[in-house]
PDB file of C-alpha atoms in Angstrom:
ATOM      1  CA  MET A   2      -6.657  37.252   1.775  1.00  0.00           C
ATOM      2  CA  THR A   3      -4.544  34.835  -0.271  1.00  0.00           C
ATOM      3  CA  ASP A   4      -6.322  33.130  -3.157  1.00  0.00           C
ATOM      4  CA  TRP A   5      -5.251  29.549  -2.406  1.00  0.00           C
ATOM      5  CA  ASP A   6      -4.601  27.160  -5.289  1.00  0.00           C
ATOM      6  CA  LEU A   7      -5.073  23.560  -4.135  1.00  0.00           C
ATOM      7  CA  ARG A   8      -3.140  22.181  -7.103  1.00  0.00           C
ATOM      8  CA  LYS A   9      -0.053  24.138  -6.084  1.00  0.00           C
ATOM      9  CA  LEU A  10      -0.427  22.945  -2.500  1.00  0.00           C
ATOM     10  CA  ARG A  11      -0.621  19.341  -3.736  1.00  0.00           C
ATOM     11  CA  VAL A  12       2.561  19.908  -5.768  1.00  0.00           C
ATOM     12  CA  LEU A  13       4.327  21.134  -2.634  1.00  0.00           C
ATOM     13  CA  ARG A  14       3.015  18.148  -0.653  1.00  0.00           C
ATOM     14  CA  THR A  15       4.246  15.722  -3.320  1.00  0.00           C
ATOM     15  CA  LEU A  16       7.693  17.365  -3.356  1.00  0.00           C
ATOM     16  CA  GLN A  17       7.963  16.829   0.390  1.00  0.00           C
ATOM     17  CA  GLU A  18       7.024  13.155  -0.025  1.00  0.00           C
ATOM     18  CA  LEU A  19       9.289  12.335  -2.989  1.00  0.00           C
ATOM     19  CA  GLY A  20      12.207  14.690  -2.363  1.00  0.00           C
ATOM     20  CA  THR A  21      13.052  15.871  -5.883  1.00  0.00           C
ATOM     21  CA  VAL A  22      11.452  18.060  -8.530  1.00  0.00           C
ATOM     22  CA  ARG A  23      11.944  15.340 -11.165  1.00  0.00           C
ATOM     23  CA  ALA A  24      10.210  12.657  -9.068  1.00  0.00           C
ATOM     24  CA  THR A  25       7.411  15.104  -8.288  1.00  0.00           C
ATOM     25  CA  ALA A  26       6.945  15.877 -11.973  1.00  0.00           C
ATOM     26  CA  GLU A  27       6.766  12.173 -12.885  1.00  0.00           C
ATOM     27  CA  ALA A  28       4.253  11.432 -10.109  1.00  0.00           C
ATOM     28  CA  LEU A  29       1.967  14.289 -11.165  1.00  0.00           C
ATOM     29  CA  SER A  30       2.427  13.856 -14.945  1.00  0.00           C
ATOM     30  CA  MET A  31       4.019  17.296 -15.221  1.00  0.00           C
ATOM     31  CA  THR A  32       7.308  18.599 -16.545  1.00  0.00           C
ATOM     32  CA  PRO A  33      10.010  19.597 -14.050  1.00  0.00           C
ATOM     33  CA  SER A  34       9.778  23.196 -15.278  1.00  0.00           C
ATOM     34  CA  ALA A  35       6.016  23.212 -14.678  1.00  0.00           C
ATOM     35  CA  VAL A  36       6.585  21.949 -11.124  1.00  0.00           C
ATOM     36  CA  SER A  37       9.136  24.715 -10.544  1.00  0.00           C
ATOM     37  CA  GLN A  38       6.764  27.334 -11.961  1.00  0.00           C
ATOM     38  CA  GLN A  39       3.911  26.143  -9.722  1.00  0.00           C
ATOM     39  CA  LEU A  40       6.088  26.299  -6.626  1.00  0.00           C
ATOM     40  CA  SER A  41       7.568  29.671  -7.572  1.00  0.00           C
ATOM     41  CA  SER A  42       4.063  31.045  -8.057  1.00  0.00           C
ATOM     42  CA  LEU A  43       2.984  29.624  -4.685  1.00  0.00           C
ATOM     43  CA  SER A  44       5.976  31.259  -2.989  1.00  0.00           C
ATOM     44  CA  HIS A  45       5.012  34.583  -4.589  1.00  0.00           C
ATOM     45  CA  GLN A  46       1.405  34.190  -3.438  1.00  0.00           C
ATOM     46  CA  VAL A  47       2.279  33.532   0.203  1.00  0.00           C
ATOM     47  CA  GLY A  48       5.075  36.093   0.224  1.00  0.00           C
ATOM     48  CA  VAL A  49       7.769  33.832   1.663  1.00  0.00           C
ATOM     49  CA  ALA A  50      10.379  31.457   0.235  1.00  0.00           C
ATOM     50  CA  LEU A  51       9.238  27.838   0.272  1.00  0.00           C
ATOM     51  CA  LEU A  52      12.369  26.262  -1.237  1.00  0.00           C
ATOM     52  CA  GLU A  53      16.093  26.671  -0.699  1.00  0.00           C
ATOM     53  CA  ALA A  54      19.112  25.272  -2.502  1.00  0.00           C
ATOM     54  CA  HIS A  55      20.676  22.156  -1.015  1.00  0.00           C
ATOM     55  CA  GLY A  56      23.569  20.981  -3.166  1.00  0.00           C
ATOM     56  CA  ARG A  57      22.166  20.115  -6.572  1.00  0.00           C
ATOM     57  CA  ARG A  58      18.713  19.754  -5.154  1.00  0.00           C
ATOM     58  CA  VAL A  59      16.220  21.884  -3.284  1.00  0.00           C
ATOM     59  CA  ARG A  60      14.660  21.390   0.105  1.00  0.00           C
ATOM     60  CA  LEU A  61      11.657  22.822   1.856  1.00  0.00           C
ATOM     61  CA  THR A  62      12.093  25.805   4.148  1.00  0.00           C
ATOM     62  CA  ASP A  63      10.646  25.975   7.651  1.00  0.00           C
ATOM     63  CA  ALA A  64       7.892  28.177   6.237  1.00  0.00           C
ATOM     64  CA  ALA A  65       6.988  25.440   3.733  1.00  0.00           C
ATOM     65  CA  HIS A  66       6.631  22.901   6.534  1.00  0.00           C
ATOM     66  CA  VAL A  67       4.309  25.280   8.391  1.00  0.00           C
ATOM     67  CA  LEU A  68       2.223  25.715   5.238  1.00  0.00           C
ATOM     68  CA  LEU A  69       2.028  21.945   4.704  1.00  0.00           C
ATOM     69  CA  ARG A  70       0.902  21.355   8.264  1.00  0.00           C
ATOM     70  CA  HIS A  71      -2.102  23.579   7.625  1.00  0.00           C
ATOM     71  CA  THR A  72      -2.537  22.118   4.125  1.00  0.00           C
ATOM     72  CA  ASP A  73      -3.132  18.633   5.588  1.00  0.00           C
ATOM     73  CA  VAL A  74      -5.891  20.033   7.796  1.00  0.00           C
ATOM     74  CA  VAL A  75      -7.487  21.935   4.901  1.00  0.00           C
ATOM     75  CA  LEU A  76      -7.399  18.968   2.511  1.00  0.00           C
ATOM     76  CA  ALA A  77      -8.870  16.623   5.131  1.00  0.00           C
ATOM     77  CA  GLN A  78     -11.661  19.129   5.820  1.00  0.00           C
ATOM     78  CA  LEU A  79     -12.403  19.436   2.116  1.00  0.00           C
ATOM     79  CA  GLU A  80     -12.638  15.653   1.906  1.00  0.00           C
ATOM     80  CA  ARG A  81     -15.168  15.747   4.742  1.00  0.00           C
ATOM     81  CA  ALA A  82     -17.151  18.435   2.927  1.00  0.00           C
ATOM     82  CA  GLU A  83     -17.254  16.261  -0.193  1.00  0.00           C
ATOM     83  CA  ALA A  84     -18.338  13.322   1.943  1.00  0.00           C
ATOM     84  CA  GLU A  85     -21.322  15.261   3.286  1.00  0.00           C
ATOM     85  CA  LEU A  86     -22.322  16.436  -0.200  1.00  0.00           C
ATOM     86  CA  ASP A  87     -22.029  12.904  -1.560  1.00  0.00           C
ATOM     87  CA  GLY A  88     -24.435  11.805   1.134  1.00  0.00           C
ATOM     88  CA  PHE A  89     -27.279  13.330  -0.878  1.00  0.00           C
ATOM     89  CA  VAL A  90     -26.948  10.645  -3.496  1.00  0.00           C
ATOM     90  CA  ARG A  91     -26.507   7.919  -0.855  1.00  0.00           C
ATOM     91  CA  GLY A  92     -23.657   6.337  -2.730  1.00  0.00           C
ATOM     92  CA  GLU A  93     -25.892   4.868  -5.396  1.00  0.00           C
ATOM     93  CA  ALA A  94     -24.037   6.615  -8.216  1.00  0.00           C
ATOM     94  CA  GLY A  95     -20.619   8.074  -8.873  1.00  0.00           C
ATOM     95  CA  ARG A  96     -17.359   6.184  -8.887  1.00  0.00           C
ATOM     96  CA  VAL A  97     -14.810   4.546  -6.629  1.00  0.00           C
ATOM     97  CA  ARG A  98     -11.228   3.746  -7.629  1.00  0.00           C
ATOM     98  CA  VAL A  99      -9.212   1.021  -5.910  1.00  0.00           C
ATOM     99  CA  GLY A 100      -5.426   0.757  -6.004  1.00  0.00           C
ATOM    100  CA  SER A 101      -4.044  -2.616  -4.960  1.00  0.00           C
ATOM    101  CA  PHE A 102      -1.001  -4.865  -5.000  1.00  0.00           C
ATOM    102  CA  ALA A 103      -1.269  -7.815  -7.368  1.00  0.00           C
ATOM    103  CA  THR A 104      -2.102 -10.788  -5.125  1.00  0.00           C
ATOM    104  CA  ALA A 105      -4.986  -8.965  -3.426  1.00  0.00           C
ATOM    105  CA  ILE A 106      -6.792  -8.297  -6.704  1.00  0.00           C
ATOM    106  CA  PRO A 107      -8.131 -11.818  -7.462  1.00  0.00           C
ATOM    107  CA  THR A 108      -8.757 -12.746  -3.822  1.00  0.00           C
ATOM    108  CA  LEU A 109     -10.121  -9.484  -2.379  1.00  0.00           C
ATOM    109  CA  VAL A 110     -10.716  -6.721  -4.922  1.00  0.00           C
ATOM    110  CA  VAL A 111     -12.456  -8.648  -7.699  1.00  0.00           C
ATOM    111  CA  PRO A 112     -14.930 -10.494  -5.406  1.00  0.00           C
ATOM    112  CA  ALA A 113     -15.681  -7.243  -3.526  1.00  0.00           C
ATOM    113  CA  LEU A 114     -16.350  -5.218  -6.677  1.00  0.00           C
ATOM    114  CA  HIS A 115     -18.407  -8.057  -8.143  1.00  0.00           C
ATOM    115  CA  ALA A 116     -20.613  -7.986  -5.040  1.00  0.00           C
ATOM    116  CA  LEU A 117     -20.727  -4.187  -5.161  1.00  0.00           C
ATOM    117  CA  ARG A 118     -22.026  -4.327  -8.716  1.00  0.00           C
ATOM    118  CA  ARG A 119     -25.073  -6.255  -7.492  1.00  0.00           C
ATOM    119  CA  THR A 120     -25.872  -3.866  -4.628  1.00  0.00           C
ATOM    120  CA  HIS A 121     -24.842  -0.613  -6.376  1.00  0.00           C
ATOM    121  CA  PRO A 122     -25.368  -1.222 -10.106  1.00  0.00           C
ATOM    122  CA  HIS A 123     -24.876   2.436 -11.039  1.00  0.00           C
ATOM    123  CA  LEU A 124     -21.610   2.841  -9.139  1.00  0.00           C
ATOM    124  CA  ARG A 125     -18.631   2.901 -11.488  1.00  0.00           C
ATOM    125  CA  THR A 126     -15.470   1.170 -10.297  1.00  0.00           C
ATOM    126  CA  ARG A 127     -11.874   1.198 -11.480  1.00  0.00           C
ATOM    127  CA  VAL A 128      -8.931  -0.990 -10.400  1.00  0.00           C
ATOM    128  CA  HIS A 129      -5.345   0.240 -10.531  1.00  0.00           C
ATOM    129  CA  GLN A 130      -2.670  -2.411  -9.914  1.00  0.00           C
ATOM    130  CA  ALA A 131       0.532  -1.122  -8.344  1.00  0.00           C
ATOM    131  CA  GLU A 132       3.289  -2.289  -6.041  1.00  0.00           C
ATOM    132  CA  ALA A 133       2.337  -2.257  -2.363  1.00  0.00           C
ATOM    133  CA  ALA A 134       4.935   0.467  -1.751  1.00  0.00           C
ATOM    134  CA  GLU A 135       3.526   2.685  -4.522  1.00  0.00           C
ATOM    135  CA  VAL A 136      -0.204   2.710  -3.778  1.00  0.00           C
ATOM    136  CA  TYR A 137       0.109   5.526  -1.230  1.00  0.00           C
ATOM    137  CA  GLU A 138       1.559   7.775  -3.932  1.00  0.00           C
ATOM    138  CA  LEU A 139      -1.554   7.119  -6.034  1.00  0.00           C
ATOM    139  CA  LEU A 140      -3.764   7.868  -3.043  1.00  0.00           C
ATOM    140  CA  ALA A 141      -1.963  11.107  -2.175  1.00  0.00           C
ATOM    141  CA  ALA A 142      -2.125  12.244  -5.803  1.00  0.00           C
ATOM    142  CA  GLY A 143      -5.897  11.639  -5.939  1.00  0.00           C
ATOM    143  CA  GLU A 144      -5.551   8.917  -8.576  1.00  0.00           C
ATOM    144  CA  VAL A 145      -7.402   6.352  -6.441  1.00  0.00           C
ATOM    145  CA  ASP A 146      -9.841   6.495  -3.513  1.00  0.00           C
ATOM    146  CA  ILE A 147      -8.965   3.287  -1.639  1.00  0.00           C
ATOM    147  CA  VAL A 148      -5.678   1.419  -1.533  1.00  0.00           C
ATOM    148  CA  LEU A 149      -4.763  -2.059  -0.391  1.00  0.00           C
ATOM    149  CA  SER A 150      -1.218  -2.395   0.840  1.00  0.00           C
ATOM    150  CA  LEU A 151       0.972  -4.536   3.095  1.00  0.00           C
ATOM    151  CA  ALA A 152       2.596  -4.029   6.463  1.00  0.00           C
ATOM    152  CA  ALA A 153       4.809  -6.035   8.788  1.00  0.00           C
ATOM    153  CA  GLN A 154       2.744  -4.813  11.752  1.00  0.00           C
ATOM    154  CA  VAL A 155      -0.827  -3.634  12.295  1.00  0.00           C
ATOM    155  CA  PRO A 156      -0.863  -0.022  11.025  1.00  0.00           C
ATOM    156  CA  GLY A 157      -0.972   2.820  13.512  1.00  0.00           C
ATOM    157  CA  ASP A 158      -2.570   6.208  12.965  1.00  0.00           C
ATOM    158  CA  GLN A 159       0.497   8.447  13.154  1.00  0.00           C
ATOM    159  CA  ASP A 160       0.026   9.857   9.647  1.00  0.00           C
ATOM    160  CA  GLY A 161      -2.839  12.351   9.736  1.00  0.00           C
ATOM    161  CA  ARG A 162      -3.211  12.289   5.963  1.00  0.00           C
ATOM    162  CA  TYR A 163      -4.745   8.803   5.920  1.00  0.00           C
ATOM    163  CA  GLU A 164      -7.285   6.611   7.667  1.00  0.00           C
ATOM    164  CA  ARG A 165      -6.158   2.990   7.750  1.00  0.00           C
ATOM    165  CA  GLY A 166      -7.347  -0.371   8.980  1.00  0.00           C
ATOM    166  CA  GLU A 167      -6.552  -4.050   8.719  1.00  0.00           C
ATOM    167  CA  LEU A 168      -8.470  -6.313   6.354  1.00  0.00           C
ATOM    168  CA  LEU A 169      -6.825  -9.576   7.339  1.00  0.00           C
ATOM    169  CA  THR A 170      -3.592 -11.226   8.331  1.00  0.00           C
ATOM    170  CA  ASP A 171      -2.130 -13.414   5.606  1.00  0.00           C
ATOM    171  CA  PRO A 172      -0.086 -16.376   6.920  1.00  0.00           C
ATOM    172  CA  LEU A 173       3.346 -16.947   5.407  1.00  0.00           C
ATOM    173  CA  ASP A 174       4.482 -20.408   4.388  1.00  0.00           C
ATOM    174  CA  VAL A 175       8.110 -21.296   3.800  1.00  0.00           C
ATOM    175  CA  ALA A 176       8.855 -22.530   0.275  1.00  0.00           C
ATOM    176  CA  LEU A 177      11.530 -25.241   0.141  1.00  0.00           C
ATOM    177  CA  PRO A 178      13.054 -27.247  -2.720  1.00  0.00           C
ATOM    178  CA  ALA A 179      11.439 -30.696  -2.814  1.00  0.00           C
ATOM    179  CA  GLY A 180      14.721 -32.387  -1.815  1.00  0.00           C
ATOM    180  CA  HIS A 181      15.481 -30.028   1.083  1.00  0.00           C
ATOM    181  CA  ARG A 182      16.340 -31.603   4.445  1.00  0.00           C
ATOM    182  CA  SER A 183      13.365 -29.818   6.060  1.00  0.00           C
ATOM    183  CA  ALA A 184      10.883 -30.672   3.304  1.00  0.00           C
ATOM    184  CA  ASP A 185       9.510 -33.624   5.271  1.00  0.00           C
ATOM    185  CA  ALA A 186       9.122 -31.656   8.498  1.00  0.00           C
ATOM    186  CA  PRO A 187       5.426 -30.847   8.990  1.00  0.00           C
ATOM    187  CA  ALA A 188       6.186 -27.538  10.745  1.00  0.00           C
ATOM    188  CA  PRO A 189       9.834 -26.430  10.456  1.00  0.00           C
ATOM    189  CA  HIS A 190      11.323 -23.624  12.522  1.00  0.00           C
ATOM    190  CA  LEU A 191      12.531 -20.595  10.569  1.00  0.00           C
ATOM    191  CA  ARG A 192      15.707 -20.442  12.642  1.00  0.00           C
ATOM    192  CA  ASP A 193      16.676 -23.869  11.218  1.00  0.00           C
ATOM    193  CA  LEU A 194      16.889 -22.118   7.842  1.00  0.00           C
ATOM    194  CA  ALA A 195      19.141 -19.282   9.011  1.00  0.00           C
ATOM    195  CA  GLU A 196      22.083 -20.429   6.883  1.00  0.00           C
ATOM    196  CA  GLU A 197      20.067 -20.768   3.689  1.00  0.00           C
ATOM    197  CA  GLN A 198      20.099 -18.423   0.706  1.00  0.00           C
ATOM    198  CA  TRP A 199      16.868 -16.417   0.929  1.00  0.00           C
ATOM    199  CA  ILE A 200      14.909 -14.962  -1.972  1.00  0.00           C
ATOM    200  CA  PHE A 201      12.987 -11.694  -1.513  1.00  0.00           C
ATOM    201  CA  GLY A 202      12.626  -8.212  -2.999  1.00  0.00           C
ATOM    202  CA  ALA A 203      15.104  -5.354  -2.915  1.00  0.00           C
ATOM    203  CA  SER A 204      12.779  -2.840  -1.268  1.00  0.00           C
ATOM    204  CA  GLY A 205       9.233  -2.169  -0.168  1.00  0.00           C
ATOM    205  CA  PRO A 206       6.829  -3.777   2.304  1.00  0.00           C
ATOM    206  CA  TRP A 207       7.556  -7.362   1.267  1.00  0.00           C
ATOM    207  CA  ARG A 208      11.269  -6.987   2.032  1.00  0.00           C
ATOM    208  CA  ASP A 209      10.345  -5.469   5.411  1.00  0.00           C
ATOM    209  CA  ILE A 210       7.934  -8.325   6.128  1.00  0.00           C
ATOM    210  CA  THR A 211      10.535 -10.993   5.312  1.00  0.00           C
ATOM    211  CA  LEU A 212      13.203  -9.307   7.423  1.00  0.00           C
ATOM    212  CA  ALA A 213      10.766  -8.849  10.316  1.00  0.00           C
ATOM    213  CA  ALA A 214       9.686 -12.515  10.254  1.00  0.00           C
ATOM    214  CA  CYS A 215      13.284 -13.721  10.269  1.00  0.00           C
ATOM    215  CA  ALA A 216      14.261 -11.229  12.970  1.00  0.00           C
ATOM    216  CA  GLN A 217      11.457 -12.543  15.141  1.00  0.00           C
ATOM    217  CA  ALA A 218      12.941 -16.023  14.651  1.00  0.00           C
ATOM    218  CA  GLY A 219      16.343 -14.716  15.758  1.00  0.00           C
ATOM    219  CA  PHE A 220      18.405 -14.231  12.603  1.00  0.00           C
ATOM    220  CA  VAL A 221      19.074 -11.939   9.641  1.00  0.00           C
ATOM    221  CA  PRO A 222      18.448 -13.733   6.333  1.00  0.00           C
ATOM    222  CA  VAL A 223      21.190 -13.884   3.718  1.00  0.00           C
ATOM    223  CA  GLN A 224      19.680 -12.507   0.502  1.00  0.00           C
ATOM    224  CA  GLY A 225      20.920 -14.898  -2.126  1.00  0.00           C
ATOM    225  CA  HIS A 226      18.633 -13.641  -4.889  1.00  0.00           C
ATOM    226  CA  VAL A 227      16.504 -10.543  -5.438  1.00  0.00           C
ATOM    227  CA  ALA A 228      13.001 -11.080  -6.819  1.00  0.00           C
ATOM    228  CA  SER A 229       9.482  -9.816  -6.157  1.00  0.00           C
ATOM    229  CA  ASP A 230       7.426 -11.827  -8.662  1.00  0.00           C
ATOM    230  CA  TRP A 231       5.967 -14.924  -6.990  1.00  0.00           C
ATOM    231  CA  ARG A 232       6.267 -17.062 -10.106  1.00  0.00           C
ATOM    232  CA  ALA A 233       9.955 -16.220 -10.415  1.00  0.00           C
ATOM    233  CA  ILE A 234      10.552 -16.822  -6.700  1.00  0.00           C
ATOM    234  CA  LEU A 235       8.865 -20.238  -6.773  1.00  0.00           C
ATOM    235  CA  ASP A 236      10.756 -21.260  -9.904  1.00  0.00           C
ATOM    236  CA  MET A 237      14.060 -20.364  -8.226  1.00  0.00           C
ATOM    237  CA  VAL A 238      13.089 -22.342  -5.134  1.00  0.00           C
ATOM    238  CA  ALA A 239      12.182 -25.325  -7.337  1.00  0.00           C
ATOM    239  CA  ALA A 240      15.631 -25.098  -8.927  1.00  0.00           C
ATOM    240  CA  GLY A 241      17.257 -25.323  -5.501  1.00  0.00           C
ATOM    241  CA  LEU A 242      18.586 -21.752  -5.559  1.00  0.00           C
ATOM    242  CA  GLY A 243      17.218 -20.835  -2.147  1.00  0.00           C
ATOM    243  CA  VAL A 244      14.215 -20.644   0.150  1.00  0.00           C
ATOM    244  CA  ALA A 245      11.512 -18.005   0.541  1.00  0.00           C
ATOM    245  CA  LEU A 246       8.472 -16.975   2.532  1.00  0.00           C
ATOM    246  CA  ILE A 247       5.312 -17.152   0.427  1.00  0.00           C
ATOM    247  CA  PRO A 248       2.048 -15.460   1.466  1.00  0.00           C
ATOM    248  CA  ARG A 249      -0.958 -17.780   1.521  1.00  0.00           C
ATOM    249  CA  LEU A 250      -2.895 -15.501  -0.841  1.00  0.00           C
ATOM    250  CA  ALA A 251      -0.140 -15.840  -3.454  1.00  0.00           C
ATOM    251  CA  ALA A 252       0.369 -19.596  -3.150  1.00  0.00           C
ATOM    252  CA  ALA A 253      -2.537 -20.741  -5.309  1.00  0.00           C
ATOM    253  CA  GLY A 254      -1.955 -24.113  -6.925  1.00  0.00           C
ATOM    254  CA  GLN A 255       1.068 -26.385  -6.792  1.00  0.00           C
ATOM    255  CA  THR A 256       4.540 -25.681  -8.159  1.00  0.00           C
ATOM    256  CA  PRO A 257       6.471 -28.820  -9.177  1.00  0.00           C
ATOM    257  CA  GLY A 258       9.662 -29.119  -7.185  1.00  0.00           C
ATOM    258  CA  VAL A 259       8.444 -26.845  -4.369  1.00  0.00           C
ATOM    259  CA  VAL A 260       7.226 -27.898  -0.940  1.00  0.00           C
ATOM    260  CA  LEU A 261       5.273 -25.399   1.159  1.00  0.00           C
ATOM    261  CA  ARG A 262       5.447 -25.822   4.908  1.00  0.00           C
ATOM    262  CA  THR A 263       3.770 -23.815   7.662  1.00  0.00           C
ATOM    263  CA  PRO A 264       6.234 -22.738  10.368  1.00  0.00           C
ATOM    264  CA  ARG A 265       3.614 -22.848  13.117  1.00  0.00           C
ATOM    265  CA  ALA A 266       6.039 -22.208  15.956  1.00  0.00           C
ATOM    266  CA  ASP A 267       7.035 -18.867  14.381  1.00  0.00           C
ATOM    267  CA  ARG A 268       3.601 -18.086  12.871  1.00  0.00           C
ATOM    268  CA  PRO A 269       4.958 -15.432  10.452  1.00  0.00           C
ATOM    269  CA  ARG A 270       2.321 -13.377   8.684  1.00  0.00           C
ATOM    270  CA  ARG A 271       1.822 -10.161   6.770  1.00  0.00           C
ATOM    271  CA  HIS A 272      -0.943  -7.645   7.361  1.00  0.00           C
ATOM    272  CA  VAL A 273      -3.180  -6.674   4.445  1.00  0.00           C
ATOM    273  CA  VAL A 274      -4.376  -3.119   5.119  1.00  0.00           C
ATOM    274  CA  TRP A 275      -6.696  -0.600   3.508  1.00  0.00           C
ATOM    275  CA  ALA A 276      -6.195   3.155   3.475  1.00  0.00           C
ATOM    276  CA  VAL A 277      -8.165   6.200   2.335  1.00  0.00           C
ATOM    277  CA  ARG A 278      -7.433   9.903   2.484  1.00  0.00           C
ATOM    278  CA  ALA A 279      -8.328  11.397   5.858  1.00  0.00           C
ATOM    279  CA  GLY A 280     -11.971  12.429   5.930  1.00  0.00           C
ATOM    280  CA  SER A 281     -12.975  10.567   2.757  1.00  0.00           C
ATOM    281  CA  GLY A 282     -14.044   7.294   4.361  1.00  0.00           C
ATOM    282  CA  GLN A 283     -17.496   8.753   5.066  1.00  0.00           C
ATOM    283  CA  ARG A 284     -18.231   9.247   1.382  1.00  0.00           C
ATOM    284  CA  PRO A 285     -21.005   6.765   0.573  1.00  0.00           C
ATOM    285  CA  GLN A 286     -19.272   5.267  -2.454  1.00  0.00           C
ATOM    286  CA  ILE A 287     -16.042   4.679  -0.546  1.00  0.00           C
ATOM    287  CA  ASP A 288     -17.897   3.377   2.498  1.00  0.00           C
ATOM    288  CA  ALA A 289     -19.821   0.911   0.321  1.00  0.00           C
ATOM    289  CA  ALA A 290     -16.609  -0.361  -1.306  1.00  0.00           C
ATOM    290  CA  LEU A 291     -14.845  -0.687   2.065  1.00  0.00           C
ATOM    291  CA  SER A 292     -17.817  -2.626   3.432  1.00  0.00           C
ATOM    292  CA  ALA A 293     -17.654  -5.004   0.462  1.00  0.00           C
ATOM    293  CA  LEU A 294     -13.896  -5.502   0.952  1.00  0.00           C
ATOM    294  CA  ASN A 295     -14.387  -6.201   4.661  1.00  0.00           C
ATOM    295  CA  ARG A 296     -17.093  -8.777   3.918  1.00  0.00           C
ATOM    296  CA  ILE A 297     -14.813 -10.645   1.508  1.00  0.00           C
ATOM    297  CA  ALA A 298     -11.958 -10.451   4.025  1.00  0.00           C
ATOM    298  CA  ALA A 299     -14.254 -11.869   6.709  1.00  0.00           C
ATOM    299  CA  ASP A 300     -15.101 -14.792   4.412  1.00  0.00           C
ATOM    300  CA  LEU A 301     -11.395 -15.458   3.868  1.00  0.00           C
ATOM    301  CA  ARG A 302     -10.692 -15.293   7.593  1.00  0.00           C
ATOM    302  CA  SER A 303     -13.294 -17.980   8.201  1.00  0.00           C
ATOM    303  CA  SER A 304     -12.027 -20.207   5.387  1.00  0.00           C
ATOM    304  CA  SER A 305      -9.071 -22.543   5.225  1.00  0.00           C
ATOM    305  CA  VAL A 306      -6.985 -19.757   3.675  1.00  0.00           C
ATOM    306  CA  GLN A 307      -6.383 -18.389   7.186  1.00  0.00           C
ATOM    307  CA  ILE A 308      -4.640 -20.026  10.130  1.00  0.00           C
ATOM    308  CA  LYS A 309      -6.536 -19.624  13.369  1.00  0.00           C
TER     309      LYS A 309
END
């Protein structure tokens, strides 16, 4: 019987996700040669080639995809085993690590962990800020236990590696220069801004959310400027360089020269979602942290931050 090495299986899984040996090495804090050695050793152990040359790169063989399909099942089952063992300590000790995009940290993560400290004083917590598009890499690599990310739509359950759910929907306001023709409109239509220069990121969930909101309004936005930092985006809007959609959670305070309007007819919004590795949500520490996050999200949904 093959003596399975979970680390090598995780290296193979990461290579499938990221596509190159170099990216895999960076994600796992390894050297490219160490990644190659791990995969070569795994191929020798299973007795079949797992990689094949594809131009200057390598790609997974059919046998590798078969192995990974079973790997996902094994890893999920091991997570469930750990969850049952952790049940003996009832989640009152141990640790939980949360990876989150920036704007969710002050509004969701910090209040949730502050409350968790009162109910579970011996539970250690750690926050890891990352871009919304990157948190799943941290989760897959075992660097965090819970991630908060963004989605244009309510997440489905097609990916068997994760369990996911929605925390809240975050309304999007349109940011306009103070002298804009639509600045005095209490609830402008997004389609009236179709000819404007739009400001949003080059990639990731926020770009997808902006494009989806504009598509729903019937147009494709012209990307006049590329930015993902809210302060930079608002400063560019104030300078009259373009318009942007701003999530309610990120729009704390007033920015001189910027008018925020709620396009109620379009009702654009982004979905703030949580995710854990499949099978790990039953671990008491993770369950306690998820419960705290859901309570804070419920408070936000009932406050003026949310549009009913």
